[in-house]
Structure formats: C-alpha cells, structure tokens
Amino acid sequence: MSLVGTAHDRGITTLTLDSPANRNALSAPLVAELADALAACGKDPAVRAVVLTHTGGTFSAGADLKAPPGPYAFVDLLRQIVELPKPVVGVVDGHARAGGLGLLGACDIVLASEESDFALTEARIGVAPAVISLTLLPRLEPRAAARYYLTGERFGTAEALRTGLVTAPLAERDRILDGLRQGSPQGLREAKRLVTARVLDTFEREAEELVQLSASLFASAEAREGMTAFLERRDPMWRL
C-alpha cells in the first residue's frame, strides 16, 4: 500500500502523505517513498512545482517512534526538498508536530488553514529539534524559535505566519499556484537557488554535527523514558 499519493494538474504535482493511521508519522518507509516521489518530480519536465500535503487531520506527527528513519535518511530528505529544482509548496490543514515542522521548513512556500496548529514537542520526550534545525532556524524569528523549542507549546496559524514558519493562509493557494504556473522552468529554478542558498549553507556547516547530536539524544536514558512514557500515554518521570 502506497504511503504517498501522487496527482498531477496543469504543471503542479501534488504529493500527499497518506498514512493517517499513525498521523503521517515519519517512518522509514514513508521517508523513502517520499524521497522517490520527489526525485521523480525533479526529473519530470512536465512538473512546474510540487505541492506537499496530507490526508487526515495531521500533516505529520513527526518521527515514527516505532519505525523511525535513520537520521541521515531524514537529513537527505530535507536537503532533497531544499535542492529540488522545482518550488515545493507545503499545505497544512490540521496539526503539524516536531519533524513535520522540519518538512515545512524545507518547503519554499507554506500555506495553512486557520484551524491548523503546530508544536515542537521534542524536549518533552527527552530530545531536541536537532536535525530539523537545519531547515527551521534559518526561517524562524529567533525569539519565537527559542520559545517553542523550549516549551513545546502549541501555536496557531496566525503565530506561524508571524514567526516565518507559514507563508500565507490556505485561502491563497489558487493564486500562489497560478503564479508558479506563470514562471519558466529556468526562472523558477534559479530564483529558488537564490532564496535557498543560506539554508544549504547551514546543511554544509552543521548537518553532521546535528545528526550526531540527534543520535546521542535518542540513545540516552532520558529519551528512552520519554518515548516509553509517550507510547504508554503517561507522564515521564521528570514531569513536575
């Protein structure tokens, strides 16, 4: 069964995360399938831009704690989105958590419905938003990044717009896609290269260090307690 749906309409290919049973958690199979679908879009001259969206009420709940992708595989996926020679538009109509925000950070444009909400919950299970910092920290307003990295609070679309995570309300989808359809393949490719240069610099400088940090955190006793508590639906031992 496919975990990523594909549809094409007038130059726009829509890739749909389709694993609602686990809230589109980023499992190793889903990450691999999404990477393959993106690679196909990158090579297809009929694709002018890519929309990345979801089924169900959650864009992505973050890493699948039962079948997580390797940290290098996830870094490669994030970089693939940033480097894809076609614009990628993330579309959220529901919840986005943890690693799901990393995917949104990798997108060039992000649209969200008024009802959507977001959270970086890693600190609550004993880890940190390490790898996804590659795409989030270059995008987010610094004080907002500090607040939501540390507290794990949920925030809505208005705040996501203010902080730089979201580009525009979902109501602007048709106008934005029509704008992309008017761009030439070369124009879109080179314009994207300009606006993603600083994000790619972050990958060059920091990817290996953040992969190692992520691996050490997930192997720690605190993370084991946090993930076990999450799966058992109880408070972790450090909760005050």
XYZ file of C-alpha atoms in Angstrom:
240
model
C 0.000 0.000 0.000
C 1.381 3.390 -1.001
C 2.153 5.880 1.764
C 2.464 8.835 -0.630
C -0.269 9.642 -3.151
C 0.542 11.397 -6.413
C -1.682 13.558 -8.638
C -0.897 15.988 -11.461
C -2.842 19.019 -12.671
C -1.631 21.703 -15.096
C 2.029 21.503 -14.184
C 1.511 21.014 -10.446
C 2.209 17.578 -8.932
C 0.620 17.000 -5.536
C 2.322 14.540 -3.211
C 0.017 13.501 -0.369
C 1.275 11.906 2.836
C -1.215 9.067 3.216
C -0.594 7.204 6.460
C -3.442 8.515 8.615
C -3.405 5.522 10.970
C -0.226 6.882 12.586
C -0.933 10.548 11.791
C 1.503 10.525 8.877
C 4.398 9.854 11.227
C 7.776 9.895 9.512
C 8.540 6.197 9.314
C 11.450 4.780 7.357
C 9.101 3.534 4.580
C 7.273 6.873 4.274
C 10.541 8.835 4.117
C 11.902 6.505 1.424
C 8.706 6.677 -0.638
C 8.537 10.460 -0.398
C 12.176 10.737 -1.466
C 11.464 8.588 -4.529
C 8.410 10.660 -5.445
C 10.356 13.913 -5.129
C 13.177 12.544 -7.271
C 10.659 11.669 -9.987
C 9.207 15.192 -9.837
C 12.659 16.720 -10.107
C 13.359 14.838 -13.342
C 9.944 15.334 -14.971
C 9.832 18.350 -17.327
C 6.039 18.381 -17.058
C 6.267 19.286 -13.364
C 6.468 23.029 -12.766
C 6.013 22.852 -8.979
C 5.231 20.356 -6.208
C 2.565 20.563 -3.504
C 3.236 18.528 -0.352
C 0.080 17.886 1.655
C -1.660 15.197 3.713
C -4.708 13.060 4.340
C -6.432 13.070 7.714
C -6.248 15.734 10.377
C -2.454 15.754 10.776
C 0.163 16.860 8.267
C 2.754 14.838 10.180
C 3.150 13.911 13.840
C 6.935 13.823 13.489
C 9.226 10.814 13.728
C 7.602 7.398 13.944
C 8.988 6.192 17.278
C 8.257 2.558 16.350
C 9.918 2.588 12.903
C 11.990 5.773 12.626
C 14.077 6.619 9.589
C 17.810 6.808 10.025
C 18.949 10.367 10.808
C 20.980 10.530 7.595
C 17.941 9.455 5.561
C 15.875 12.252 7.069
C 18.628 14.823 6.514
C 18.834 13.672 2.897
C 15.067 14.098 2.507
C 15.122 17.628 3.912
C 18.016 18.573 1.669
C 16.300 16.981 -1.317
C 13.286 19.279 -0.823
C 15.518 22.344 -0.476
C 17.606 21.413 -3.530
C 14.762 20.224 -5.747
C 14.887 22.333 -8.935
C 11.136 22.951 -8.649
C 9.328 25.035 -5.996
C 7.780 22.959 -3.203
C 4.620 24.243 -1.505
C 3.674 22.724 1.850
C -0.055 22.675 2.585
C -1.320 22.075 6.128
C -4.952 21.657 7.078
C -4.696 20.294 10.607
C -1.880 19.527 13.030
C 1.877 19.525 12.464
C 4.323 18.364 15.085
C 8.087 18.000 15.568
C 9.689 16.528 12.441
C 6.642 17.550 10.441
C 7.718 21.148 11.013
C 11.118 20.216 9.606
C 9.420 19.206 6.367
C 7.577 22.526 6.289
C 10.810 24.393 6.901
C 12.312 22.691 3.861
C 9.437 23.841 1.632
C 9.739 27.095 -0.288
C 6.204 28.244 0.479
C 3.903 27.014 3.264
C 0.141 27.504 3.372
C -2.040 26.661 6.365
C -5.723 26.760 7.196
C -6.955 28.937 10.063
C -7.686 25.798 12.102
C -4.146 24.388 11.834
C -1.765 24.224 14.783
C 1.905 23.475 15.298
C 4.266 22.337 18.062
C 7.882 21.360 18.572
C 7.446 18.716 21.271
C 10.897 17.083 21.266
C 12.040 18.464 24.640
C 9.019 16.818 26.262
C 10.309 13.345 25.360
C 13.934 13.994 26.286
C 15.393 15.000 22.923
C 15.670 18.244 20.924
C 14.725 19.520 17.435
C 18.270 18.801 16.245
C 18.150 17.703 12.602
C 15.113 19.828 11.760
C 17.019 22.899 12.925
C 18.714 22.735 9.522
C 15.527 23.978 7.881
C 13.772 25.730 10.769
C 16.358 28.045 12.320
C 17.133 29.864 9.041
C 13.392 30.524 8.637
C 12.066 31.264 12.140
C 12.148 34.511 14.080
C 14.808 33.816 16.767
C 12.782 34.644 19.884
C 9.890 32.538 18.638
C 12.244 29.644 17.907
C 13.587 29.826 21.466
C 10.109 29.874 22.978
C 8.652 26.987 21.017
C 11.806 24.831 21.039
C 11.902 25.088 24.842
C 8.240 24.984 25.873
C 6.699 22.635 23.306
C 3.594 24.848 23.310
C 1.069 24.605 20.535
C 0.635 27.692 18.378
C -1.822 28.539 15.653
C -1.603 29.738 12.075
C -1.544 33.434 12.952
C 1.543 32.892 15.099
C 3.088 30.614 12.476
C 2.665 33.433 9.959
C 4.274 35.944 12.322
C 7.267 33.733 13.063
C 8.019 32.808 9.433
C 7.003 29.132 9.527
C 3.941 29.752 7.325
C 3.933 31.968 4.235
C 0.231 32.638 3.704
C -3.265 31.426 4.590
C -4.551 28.379 2.743
C -7.159 30.617 1.081
C -4.345 31.988 -1.137
C -3.497 28.574 -2.586
C -5.005 29.090 -6.048
C -3.371 32.483 -6.503
C 0.048 31.172 -5.473
C -0.152 28.079 -7.687
C -1.277 30.213 -10.629
C 1.737 32.432 -10.020
C 4.039 29.407 -10.118
C 2.452 28.219 -13.364
C 3.442 31.537 -14.949
C 7.134 31.083 -14.130
C 9.507 29.494 -16.642
C 11.307 26.306 -15.522
C 14.659 28.115 -15.642
C 13.307 31.184 -13.883
C 11.790 29.153 -11.065
C 14.896 27.003 -10.692
C 17.299 29.917 -10.447
C 15.017 32.033 -8.258
C 14.726 29.106 -5.856
C 18.501 28.709 -5.838
C 18.833 32.315 -4.636
C 16.371 32.007 -1.761
C 17.628 28.625 -0.539
C 21.370 29.402 -0.602
C 21.573 30.242 3.109
C 19.624 27.134 4.097
C 22.003 24.965 2.077
C 24.955 26.684 3.730
C 23.540 25.501 7.044
C 23.476 21.922 5.756
C 27.127 22.197 4.703
C 28.247 23.570 8.064
C 26.047 21.787 10.569
C 24.380 18.624 9.209
C 26.931 16.118 10.518
C 27.081 17.699 13.980
C 23.287 17.727 14.274
C 22.972 14.120 13.100
C 25.428 13.077 15.794
C 23.586 15.132 18.405
C 20.270 13.564 17.402
C 21.698 10.046 17.586
C 23.196 10.634 21.042
C 19.979 12.130 22.389
C 17.772 9.323 21.095
C 20.155 6.746 22.623
C 20.009 8.382 26.056
C 18.209 7.108 29.145
C 16.051 10.231 29.300
C 14.891 9.734 25.722
C 14.060 6.092 26.383
C 11.947 7.178 29.349
C 10.323 9.964 27.339
C 9.459 7.760 24.371
C 8.202 4.952 26.615
C 6.017 7.401 28.532
C 4.668 8.791 25.260
C 3.811 5.335 23.920
C 2.284 4.307 27.258
C 0.324 7.581 27.441
C 1.694 8.566 30.835
C 3.771 11.434 32.176
C 7.549 10.988 32.055
C 9.385 10.733 35.355
C 10.671 14.328 35.185
C 7.221 15.929 34.858
C 6.638 18.338 37.771
